[in-house]
Coordinates of N, CA and C in Angstrom, one line a residue:
Chain F
K1 N 30.0 28.0 26.9 CA 30.2 28.3 25.5 C 28.9 28.6 24.8
Q2 N 28.8 29.7 24.1 CA 27.5 30.0 23.4 C 27.3 29.0 22.2
E3 N 26.0 28.6 22.2 CA 25.6 27.7 21.0 C 24.3 28.3 20.5
V4 N 24.3 28.4 19.2 CA 23.1 28.9 18.5 C 22.5 27.8 17.6
T5 N 21.2 27.7 17.7 CA 20.5 26.6 17.0 C 19.4 27.1 16.2
Q6 N 19.3 26.6 14.9 CA 18.2 26.9 14.1 C 17.5 25.7 13.6
I7 N 16.2 25.5 13.9 CA 15.5 24.4 13.5 C 14.2 24.8 12.9
P8 N 13.8 24.2 11.7 CA 14.4 23.1 11.0 C 15.6 23.6 10.2
A9 N 16.3 22.7 9.6 CA 17.5 23.1 8.8 C 17.0 23.5 7.4
A10 N 15.8 23.0 7.0 CA 15.3 23.4 5.7 C 13.8 23.5 5.7
L11 N 13.2 24.3 4.9 CA 11.8 24.5 4.8 C 11.4 24.9 3.4
S12 N 10.3 24.2 2.9 CA 9.8 24.5 1.6 C 8.4 24.8 1.7
V13 N 8.0 26.0 1.1 CA 6.6 26.5 1.3 C 6.1 27.0 0.0
P14 N 4.8 27.1 -0.2 CA 4.2 27.7 -1.4 C 4.3 29.3 -1.2
E15 N 4.3 29.9 -2.3 CA 4.4 31.4 -2.3 C 3.1 32.0 -1.6
G16 N 3.4 33.1 -0.9 CA 2.3 33.7 -0.2 C 2.1 33.4 1.3
E17 N 2.8 32.4 1.7 CA 2.6 32.0 3.1 C 3.4 33.0 4.0
N18 N 2.9 33.1 5.2 CA 3.6 33.9 6.3 C 4.5 32.9 7.0
L19 N 5.7 33.2 7.2 CA 6.7 32.3 7.8 C 7.3 32.8 9.1
V20 N 7.6 31.8 10.0 CA 8.3 32.1 11.2 C 9.6 31.2 11.2
L21 N 10.7 31.9 11.3 CA 12.0 31.2 11.4 C 12.5 31.3 12.9
N22 N 13.0 30.2 13.4 CA 13.3 30.2 14.8 C 14.8 30.2 15.0
C23 N 15.3 30.8 16.1 CA 16.7 30.8 16.5 C 16.7 30.8 18.0
S24 N 17.6 29.9 18.5 CA 17.7 29.8 20.0 C 19.2 29.8 20.3
F25 N 19.5 30.4 21.5 CA 20.9 30.5 22.0 C 20.9 30.1 23.4
T26 N 22.1 29.6 23.9 CA 22.2 29.0 25.2 C 22.6 30.0 26.3
D27 N 23.3 31.1 25.9 CA 23.8 32.1 26.9 C 23.1 33.4 26.6
S28 N 22.3 33.8 27.6 CA 21.5 35.0 27.4 C 22.3 36.3 27.5
A29 N 23.6 36.2 27.9 CA 24.4 37.4 28.0 C 24.9 37.9 26.7
I30 N 24.0 38.3 25.8 CA 24.4 38.7 24.4 C 24.3 40.2 24.4
Y31 N 25.1 40.8 23.4 CA 25.0 42.2 23.2 C 24.0 42.6 22.2
N32 N 23.9 41.7 21.1 CA 22.8 41.9 20.1 C 22.7 40.6 19.3
L33 N 21.7 40.6 18.4 CA 21.4 39.4 17.6 C 21.2 40.0 16.2
Q34 N 21.7 39.3 15.2 CA 21.6 39.8 13.8 C 21.1 38.6 13.0
W35 N 20.1 38.9 12.1 CA 19.7 38.0 11.1 C 20.3 38.3 9.7
F36 N 20.7 37.3 9.0 CA 21.3 37.4 7.7 C 20.6 36.5 6.7
R37 N 20.7 36.8 5.4 CA 20.4 35.8 4.4 C 21.6 35.6 3.5
Q38 N 21.7 34.4 3.0 CA 22.9 34.1 2.1 C 22.3 33.4 0.9
D39 N 22.6 33.9 -0.2 CA 22.3 33.3 -1.5 C 23.4 32.4 -1.9
P40 N 23.1 31.4 -2.7 CA 24.2 30.4 -3.1 C 25.4 31.1 -3.7
G41 N 26.6 30.7 -3.2 CA 27.8 31.3 -3.7 C 28.1 32.7 -3.3
K42 N 27.3 33.3 -2.5 CA 27.5 34.7 -2.1 C 27.8 34.8 -0.6
G43 N 28.1 36.1 -0.3 CA 28.3 36.4 1.1 C 27.0 36.6 1.8
L44 N 27.1 37.1 3.1 CA 25.9 37.3 3.9 C 25.3 38.7 3.7
T45 N 24.0 38.8 3.7 CA 23.4 40.1 3.6 C 22.7 40.4 4.9
S46 N 23.0 41.5 5.6 CA 22.4 41.8 6.9 C 20.9 42.2 6.7
L47 N 20.0 41.5 7.4 CA 18.6 41.8 7.3 C 18.1 42.7 8.5
L48 N 18.4 42.2 9.7 CA 17.9 43.0 10.9 C 18.9 42.8 12.0
L49 N 19.1 43.9 12.8 CA 19.9 43.8 14.0 C 19.1 44.2 15.2
I50 N 19.1 43.4 16.2 CA 18.3 43.7 17.4 C 19.3 43.8 18.6
Q51 N 19.3 45.0 19.2 CA 20.1 45.2 20.4 C 19.5 44.4 21.6
S52 N 20.3 44.1 22.5 CA 19.8 43.3 23.7 C 18.7 44.0 24.4
S53 N 18.7 45.3 24.4 CA 17.6 46.1 25.1 C 16.3 46.2 24.3
Q54 N 16.3 45.7 23.1 CA 15.2 45.8 22.2 C 14.4 44.5 22.2
R55 N 13.1 44.7 21.8 CA 12.3 43.5 21.7 C 12.0 43.1 20.3
E56 N 12.0 44.0 19.4 CA 11.8 43.7 18.0 C 12.3 44.8 17.0
Q57 N 12.5 44.4 15.8 CA 12.9 45.3 14.7 C 12.1 44.9 13.5
T58 N 11.8 45.9 12.7 CA 11.0 45.6 11.4 C 11.7 46.3 10.2
S59 N 11.6 45.6 9.1 CA 12.1 46.2 7.9 C 11.2 45.6 6.7
G60 N 10.4 46.4 6.2 CA 9.5 45.9 5.1 C 8.6 44.7 5.6
R61 N 8.8 43.6 4.8 CA 8.0 42.4 5.2 C 8.6 41.5 6.3
L62 N 9.7 42.0 6.8 CA 10.5 41.3 7.8 C 10.3 41.9 9.2
N63 N 10.1 41.0 10.2 CA 10.0 41.4 11.6 C 10.8 40.4 12.4
A64 N 11.7 40.9 13.2 CA 12.4 40.0 14.1 C 12.2 40.4 15.5
S65 N 12.0 39.4 16.4 CA 11.8 39.6 17.8 C 12.9 38.9 18.6
L66 N 13.1 39.4 19.8 CA 14.1 38.9 20.7 C 13.6 38.7 22.1
D67 N 13.7 37.5 22.6 CA 13.4 37.3 24.0 C 14.7 36.8 24.7
K68 N 15.4 37.7 25.2 CA 16.7 37.3 25.8 C 16.7 36.3 26.9
S69 N 15.7 36.5 27.8 CA 15.6 35.6 29.0 C 15.4 34.2 28.6
S70 N 14.6 33.9 27.5 CA 14.3 32.6 27.1 C 15.3 32.1 26.1
G71 N 16.2 33.0 25.6 CA 17.2 32.6 24.6 C 16.6 32.3 23.2
R72 N 15.7 33.1 22.8 CA 15.0 32.9 21.5 C 14.8 34.2 20.7
S73 N 14.9 33.9 19.4 CA 14.6 35.0 18.5 C 13.8 34.4 17.3
T74 N 12.9 35.1 16.8 CA 12.1 34.7 15.6 C 12.2 35.7 14.5
L75 N 12.3 35.3 13.3 CA 12.2 36.1 12.1 C 10.9 35.8 11.4
Y76 N 10.1 36.8 11.3 CA 8.8 36.6 10.6 C 8.8 37.2 9.2
I77 N 8.5 36.4 8.2 CA 8.5 36.9 6.8 C 7.0 36.9 6.4
A78 N 6.5 38.0 6.0 CA 5.1 38.1 5.6 C 5.0 37.9 4.1
A79 N 3.9 37.2 3.7 CA 3.6 37.0 2.3 C 4.9 36.6 1.5
S80 N 5.4 35.5 1.7 CA 6.6 35.0 1.1 C 6.6 35.0 -0.4
Q81 N 7.7 35.2 -1.0 CA 7.9 35.3 -2.5 C 9.0 34.4 -2.9
P82 N 9.0 33.9 -4.1 CA 10.1 33.1 -4.6 C 11.5 33.7 -4.4
G83 N 11.6 35.1 -4.5 CA 12.8 35.8 -4.3 C 13.3 35.7 -2.8
D84 N 12.5 35.2 -1.9 CA 12.9 35.1 -0.5 C 13.7 33.8 -0.3
S85 N 13.7 32.9 -1.4 CA 14.5 31.7 -1.3 C 16.0 31.9 -1.0
A86 N 16.5 31.4 0.0 CA 17.9 31.6 0.5 C 18.1 30.9 1.7
T87 N 19.3 30.9 2.2 CA 19.6 30.4 3.6 C 19.6 31.6 4.6
Y88 N 18.9 31.4 5.6 CA 18.8 32.4 6.7 C 19.6 32.0 7.9
L89 N 20.4 32.9 8.3 CA 21.2 32.6 9.5 C 21.0 33.7 10.6
C90 N 21.0 33.2 11.8 CA 21.0 34.2 12.9 C 22.4 34.1 13.6
A91 N 22.8 35.2 14.2 CA 24.1 35.2 14.9 C 24.0 36.1 16.1
V92 N 24.6 35.8 17.2 CA 24.7 36.6 18.4 C 26.1 37.1 18.7
T93 N 26.1 38.3 19.2 CA 27.4 38.9 19.6 C 27.4 38.9 21.2
Q94 N 28.5 38.3 21.7 CA 28.6 38.2 23.1 C 29.1 39.6 23.7
G95 N 28.7 39.9 24.9 CA 29.1 41.2 25.4 C 30.6 41.3 25.5
G96 N 31.1 42.5 25.0 CA 32.5 42.8 25.0 C 33.3 42.1 24.0
S97 N 32.7 41.5 23.0 CA 33.5 40.8 22.0 C 33.0 41.1 20.6
E98 N 33.8 41.2 19.6 CA 33.4 41.4 18.3 C 33.0 40.1 17.6
K99 N 33.2 39.0 18.3 CA 32.9 37.7 17.7 C 31.4 37.4 17.6
L100 N 31.0 37.0 16.4 CA 29.6 36.5 16.2 C 29.6 35.0 16.2
V101 N 28.6 34.5 16.9 CA 28.4 33.0 17.0 C 27.2 32.8 16.1
F102 N 27.4 32.0 15.1 CA 26.3 31.7 14.1 C 25.6 30.4 14.3
G103 N 24.3 30.4 14.0 CA 23.6 29.1 13.8 C 24.0 28.5 12.5
K104 N 23.6 27.3 12.2 CA 23.9 26.6 11.0 C 23.1 27.0 9.8
G105 N 22.0 27.8 10.1 CA 21.2 28.3 9.1 C 20.0 27.5 8.7
M106 N 19.0 28.1 8.1 CA 17.8 27.4 7.6 C 17.7 27.7 6.1
K107 N 17.6 26.7 5.3 CA 17.5 26.9 3.9 C 16.0 26.9 3.5
L108 N 15.6 28.1 3.0 CA 14.2 28.3 2.7 C 14.0 28.3 1.2
T109 N 13.0 27.5 0.8 CA 12.6 27.5 -0.6 C 11.1 27.9 -0.7
V110 N 10.9 28.9 -1.5 CA 9.5 29.4 -1.7 C 9.1 29.1 -3.1
N111 N 8.1 28.2 -3.2 CA 7.7 27.7 -4.6 C 6.6 28.6 -5.2
P112 N 6.8 28.9 -6.5 CA 5.8 29.8 -7.1 C 4.5 29.0 -7.4
Chain P
K1 N 27.6 53.8 -2.1 CA 28.7 53.4 -1.3 C 29.1 52.0 -1.6
A2 N 30.4 51.8 -1.9 CA 30.8 50.4 -2.3 C 30.7 49.5 -1.1
G3 N 30.4 48.2 -1.3 CA 30.4 47.3 -0.2 C 31.8 46.7 0.1
V4 N 31.8 45.7 0.9 CA 33.0 45.0 1.3 C 33.5 44.2 0.0
T5 N 34.7 44.5 -0.3 CA 35.3 43.8 -1.5 C 36.4 42.8 -1.1
Q6 N 36.2 41.6 -1.6 CA 37.2 40.6 -1.4 C 37.8 40.1 -2.7
T7 N 39.1 39.9 -2.6 CA 39.8 39.4 -3.8 C 40.9 38.3 -3.4
P8 N 41.1 37.3 -4.2 CA 40.3 37.0 -5.4 C 39.0 36.3 -5.0
R9 N 38.2 36.0 -6.0 CA 36.9 35.3 -5.7 C 37.1 33.8 -5.5
Y10 N 38.1 33.3 -6.3 CA 38.3 31.9 -6.3 C 39.9 31.7 -6.3
L11 N 40.2 30.6 -5.6 CA 41.7 30.3 -5.5 C 41.8 28.7 -5.4
I12 N 42.7 28.2 -6.2 CA 43.0 26.8 -6.1 C 44.5 26.7 -5.7
K13 N 44.8 26.0 -4.6 CA 46.1 25.8 -4.2 C 46.4 24.4 -3.8
T14 N 47.7 24.1 -3.7 CA 48.1 22.7 -3.4 C 48.5 22.6 -2.0
R15 N 48.2 21.5 -1.4 CA 48.6 21.2 0.0 C 50.0 21.6 0.3
G16 N 50.3 22.3 1.4 CA 51.6 22.7 1.7 C 52.0 24.2 1.3
Q17 N 51.2 24.7 0.3 CA 51.5 26.1 -0.1 C 50.9 27.0 0.9
Q18 N 51.1 28.3 0.6 CA 50.5 29.4 1.4 C 49.7 30.3 0.5
V19 N 48.7 31.0 1.2 CA 47.8 31.8 0.4 C 47.5 33.1 1.2
T20 N 47.3 34.2 0.4 CA 47.0 35.5 1.0 C 45.7 36.0 0.4
L21 N 44.7 36.3 1.3 CA 43.4 36.8 0.8 C 43.3 38.3 1.2
S22 N 42.6 39.0 0.4 CA 42.5 40.5 0.6 C 41.1 40.9 0.8
C23 N 40.9 42.0 1.7 CA 39.6 42.5 2.0 C 39.7 44.0 2.1
S24 N 38.8 44.7 1.3 CA 38.7 46.2 1.4 C 37.4 46.4 2.1
P25 N 37.3 47.0 3.3 CA 36.1 47.3 4.0 C 35.3 48.4 3.3
I26 N 34.1 48.6 3.8 CA 33.3 49.8 3.4 C 34.0 51.0 3.9
S27 N 34.0 52.1 3.1 CA 34.7 53.3 3.4 C 34.2 53.8 4.8
G28 N 35.2 54.1 5.6 CA 34.8 54.6 7.0 C 34.7 53.6 8.0
H29 N 34.7 52.3 7.6 CA 34.6 51.2 8.6 C 36.0 50.9 9.1
R30 N 36.2 50.8 10.4 CA 37.5 50.6 10.9 C 37.7 49.2 11.5
S31 N 36.6 48.5 11.7 CA 36.7 47.1 12.2 C 36.5 46.1 11.1
V32 N 37.4 45.2 11.0 CA 37.4 44.1 9.9 C 37.5 42.8 10.6
S33 N 36.5 41.9 10.3 CA 36.5 40.5 10.8 C 36.6 39.5 9.7
W34 N 37.2 38.3 10.0 CA 37.3 37.2 9.1 C 36.6 36.0 9.6
Y35 N 35.8 35.3 8.7 CA 35.1 34.1 9.1 C 35.4 33.0 8.1
Q36 N 35.4 31.8 8.5 CA 35.6 30.6 7.7 C 34.2 29.9 7.6
Q37 N 33.8 29.6 6.4 CA 32.5 28.9 6.3 C 32.7 27.5 5.6
T38 N 32.3 26.4 6.2 CA 32.4 25.1 5.6 C 31.0 24.4 5.8
P39 N 30.7 23.4 5.0 CA 29.4 22.8 5.1 C 29.3 22.1 6.5
G40 N 30.4 21.5 7.0 CA 30.3 20.8 8.3 C 30.3 21.7 9.5
Q41 N 31.1 22.7 9.6 CA 31.2 23.5 10.8 C 30.4 24.8 10.7
G42 N 29.9 25.2 9.5 CA 29.2 26.4 9.4 C 30.2 27.6 9.4
L43 N 29.7 28.7 10.0 CA 30.6 29.9 10.0 C 31.3 30.0 11.3
Q44 N 32.6 30.1 11.2 CA 33.5 30.2 12.4 C 34.3 31.4 12.4
F45 N 34.4 32.1 13.5 CA 35.2 33.3 13.6 C 36.7 33.0 13.6
L46 N 37.4 33.8 12.8 CA 38.9 33.7 12.7 C 39.5 34.8 13.6
F47 N 39.4 36.0 13.2 CA 39.9 37.1 14.0 C 39.3 38.4 13.6
E48 N 39.5 39.5 14.4 CA 39.0 40.8 14.2 C 40.1 41.8 14.4
Y49 N 40.1 42.8 13.5 CA 41.1 43.9 13.6 C 40.4 45.2 13.7
F50 N 41.0 46.1 14.5 CA 40.5 47.5 14.6 C 41.7 48.4 14.7
S51 N 41.8 49.4 13.8 CA 42.9 50.3 13.8 C 44.2 49.6 13.9
E52 N 44.4 48.6 13.0 CA 45.6 47.9 12.8 C 46.0 46.9 13.9
T53 N 45.1 46.8 14.9 CA 45.4 45.9 16.0 C 44.4 44.7 16.1
Q54 N 44.9 43.5 16.3 CA 44.0 42.4 16.5 C 43.4 42.5 17.8
R55 N 42.0 42.5 17.9 CA 41.3 42.6 19.1 C 40.8 41.3 19.6
N56 N 40.4 40.4 18.7 CA 39.9 39.1 19.1 C 40.4 38.1 18.1
K57 N 40.5 36.8 18.6 CA 41.0 35.7 17.8 C 40.2 34.5 18.1
G58 N 39.8 33.8 17.1 CA 39.1 32.5 17.3 C 40.0 31.4 17.5
N59 N 39.4 30.2 17.6 CA 40.2 29.0 17.9 C 40.7 28.3 16.6
F60 N 41.6 28.9 16.0 CA 42.3 28.4 14.8 C 43.8 28.3 15.0
P61 N 44.5 27.4 14.3 CA 45.9 27.2 14.5 C 46.7 28.4 14.1
G62 N 47.9 28.5 14.5 CA 48.8 29.6 14.2 C 49.1 29.8 12.7
R63 N 48.7 28.8 11.9 CA 48.9 28.9 10.4 C 48.0 30.0 9.8
F64 N 47.0 30.3 10.6 CA 46.1 31.4 10.1 C 46.5 32.7 10.8
S65 N 46.8 33.7 10.0 CA 47.2 35.0 10.5 C 46.6 36.1 9.7
G66 N 46.6 37.3 10.2 CA 46.1 38.4 9.5 C 46.8 39.7 9.8
R67 N 46.4 40.7 9.1 CA 46.9 42.0 9.5 C 45.9 43.1 8.9
Q68 N 46.0 44.3 9.4 CA 45.2 45.4 8.9 C 46.1 46.6 8.7
F69 N 45.9 47.2 7.6 CA 46.7 48.4 7.2 C 46.1 49.7 7.7
S70 N 46.8 50.8 7.5 CA 46.4 52.1 8.1 C 45.1 52.5 7.3
N71 N 44.9 52.0 6.1 CA 43.6 52.4 5.4 C 42.5 51.5 5.7
S72 N 42.6 50.6 6.7 CA 41.7 49.6 7.1 C 41.6 48.4 6.3
R73 N 42.2 48.4 5.1 CA 42.2 47.2 4.3 C 42.9 46.1 5.1
S74 N 42.5 44.8 4.9 CA 43.0 43.7 5.7 C 43.4 42.6 4.8
E75 N 44.4 41.8 5.2 CA 44.8 40.6 4.6 C 44.8 39.4 5.5
M76 N 44.5 38.3 5.0 CA 44.5 37.0 5.8 C 45.5 36.1 5.1
N77 N 46.3 35.4 5.9 CA 47.3 34.5 5.3 C 47.1 33.1 6.0
V78 N 47.2 32.1 5.1 CA 47.2 30.8 5.6 C 48.4 30.1 5.1
S79 N 49.3 29.6 6.0 CA 50.5 28.9 5.6 C 50.3 27.4 5.7
T80 N 51.2 26.7 5.0 CA 51.2 25.2 5.0 C 49.8 24.7 4.9
L81 N 49.1 25.0 3.7 CA 47.7 24.6 3.5 C 47.5 23.1 3.7
E82 N 46.3 22.8 4.3 CA 45.8 21.5 4.4 C 44.5 21.3 3.7
L83 N 44.2 20.1 3.3 CA 42.9 19.8 2.6 C 41.7 20.4 3.3
G84 N 41.8 20.4 4.7 CA 40.7 20.8 5.5 C 40.5 22.4 5.5
D85 N 41.4 23.1 4.9 CA 41.3 24.5 4.8 C 40.5 25.0 3.7
S86 N 40.0 24.0 2.8 CA 39.1 24.3 1.7 C 37.8 24.9 2.3
A87 N 37.5 26.1 1.9 CA 36.3 26.7 2.6 C 36.0 28.0 1.8
L88 N 34.9 28.7 2.2 CA 34.6 30.0 1.8 C 35.1 30.9 2.9
Y89 N 36.0 31.9 2.6 CA 36.5 32.8 3.6 C 35.8 34.1 3.4
L90 N 35.1 34.6 4.5 CA 34.3 35.8 4.4 C 34.9 36.9 5.3
C91 N 34.9 38.1 4.7 CA 35.4 39.2 5.4 C 34.2 40.1 5.7
A92 N 34.2 40.8 6.9 CA 33.1 41.6 7.2 C 33.6 42.9 7.9
S93 N 32.9 44.0 7.7 CA 33.3 45.2 8.3 C 32.2 46.0 9.0
R94 N 32.5 46.8 9.9 CA 31.5 47.7 10.6 C 32.3 48.9 11.0
P95 N 31.6 50.0 11.3 CA 32.2 51.3 11.7 C 33.2 51.2 12.8
G96 N 32.8 50.3 13.8 CA 33.8 50.2 15.0 C 33.0 49.9 16.3
T97 N 31.7 50.2 16.3 CA 30.9 49.9 17.5 C 30.1 48.6 17.3
L98 N 29.9 47.9 18.4 CA 29.1 46.7 18.3 C 27.6 47.0 18.0
Q99 N 27.2 48.2 18.1 CA 25.8 48.5 17.9 C 25.5 48.6 16.4
S100 N 26.5 48.6 15.6 CA 26.3 48.6 14.1 C 26.3 47.2 13.5
P101 N 25.4 47.0 12.5 CA 25.4 45.7 11.8 C 26.7 45.4 11.1
L102 N 27.0 44.1 11.0 CA 28.2 43.7 10.3 C 27.8 43.5 8.8
H103 N 28.7 44.0 7.9 CA 28.5 43.9 6.5 C 29.5 42.9 5.9
F104 N 29.0 41.9 5.2 CA 29.9 40.9 4.6 C 30.2 41.2 3.1
G105 N 31.4 40.7 2.7 CA 31.8 40.6 1.3 C 31.3 39.3 0.7
N106 N 31.5 39.1 -0.5 CA 31.1 37.8 -1.2 C 32.0 36.7 -1.0
G107 N 33.1 36.9 -0.3 CA 34.0 35.8 0.0 C 35.0 35.4 -1.0
T108 N 36.0 34.6 -0.5 CA 37.0 34.0 -1.4 C 36.8 32.5 -1.2
R109 N 36.5 31.8 -2.3 CA 36.4 30.4 -2.3 C 37.8 29.7 -2.5
L110 N 38.3 29.1 -1.4 CA 39.6 28.5 -1.5 C 39.4 27.0 -1.6
T111 N 40.1 26.4 -2.6 CA 40.1 24.9 -2.8 C 41.5 24.5 -2.6
V112 N 41.8 23.5 -1.7 CA 43.1 23.0 -1.5 C 43.1 21.6 -2.1
T113 N 44.0 21.3 -3.0 CA 44.1 19.9 -3.6 C 45.3 19.2 -3.2

């Protein structure tokens, strides 16, 4: 059974820091991995999608990497801003299934 | 392009009642999935529909059901509500291939009293 873990559960940093968010998964037979952010009381916003054949994806200040063999992904946020404060979730799609398995998320607070 | 729309945003129901939640996917998206989010369990997959057919189902009791219409709009029904069904219910859509990202709506907050 696939399990996705995000540690730590919460992180508080001053504005301007470069951040690395971690995600690990137990079964490497994934189809892809997706990073989301969730603001309080809202749905999930898709940030980056990495296919299993890819090593990384970039969008603006965000860069996500994937190491399928070790079951790890990292989300790098450059020059963090207060507007980056949110809960970040990673999720994997198993091969042949539409089902996403989510981590519990990491609550990020960026202080001005 | 309009995003995924879920109605209603909030619902308060009594234990034992039933409830129907609605989801309109992004135009052109044929796959619709439903997830339950609670503080204790996080996000859990309920089911997924494609072209009016349920393709995948999560580990939820039969009280949870859904359907998809020919215009790709989807509904989720929960019968005989229990206190533990209180959660944020999220709908997501994508064009139909796993290579596309999943796009979520803002959810329906269900409170069972």
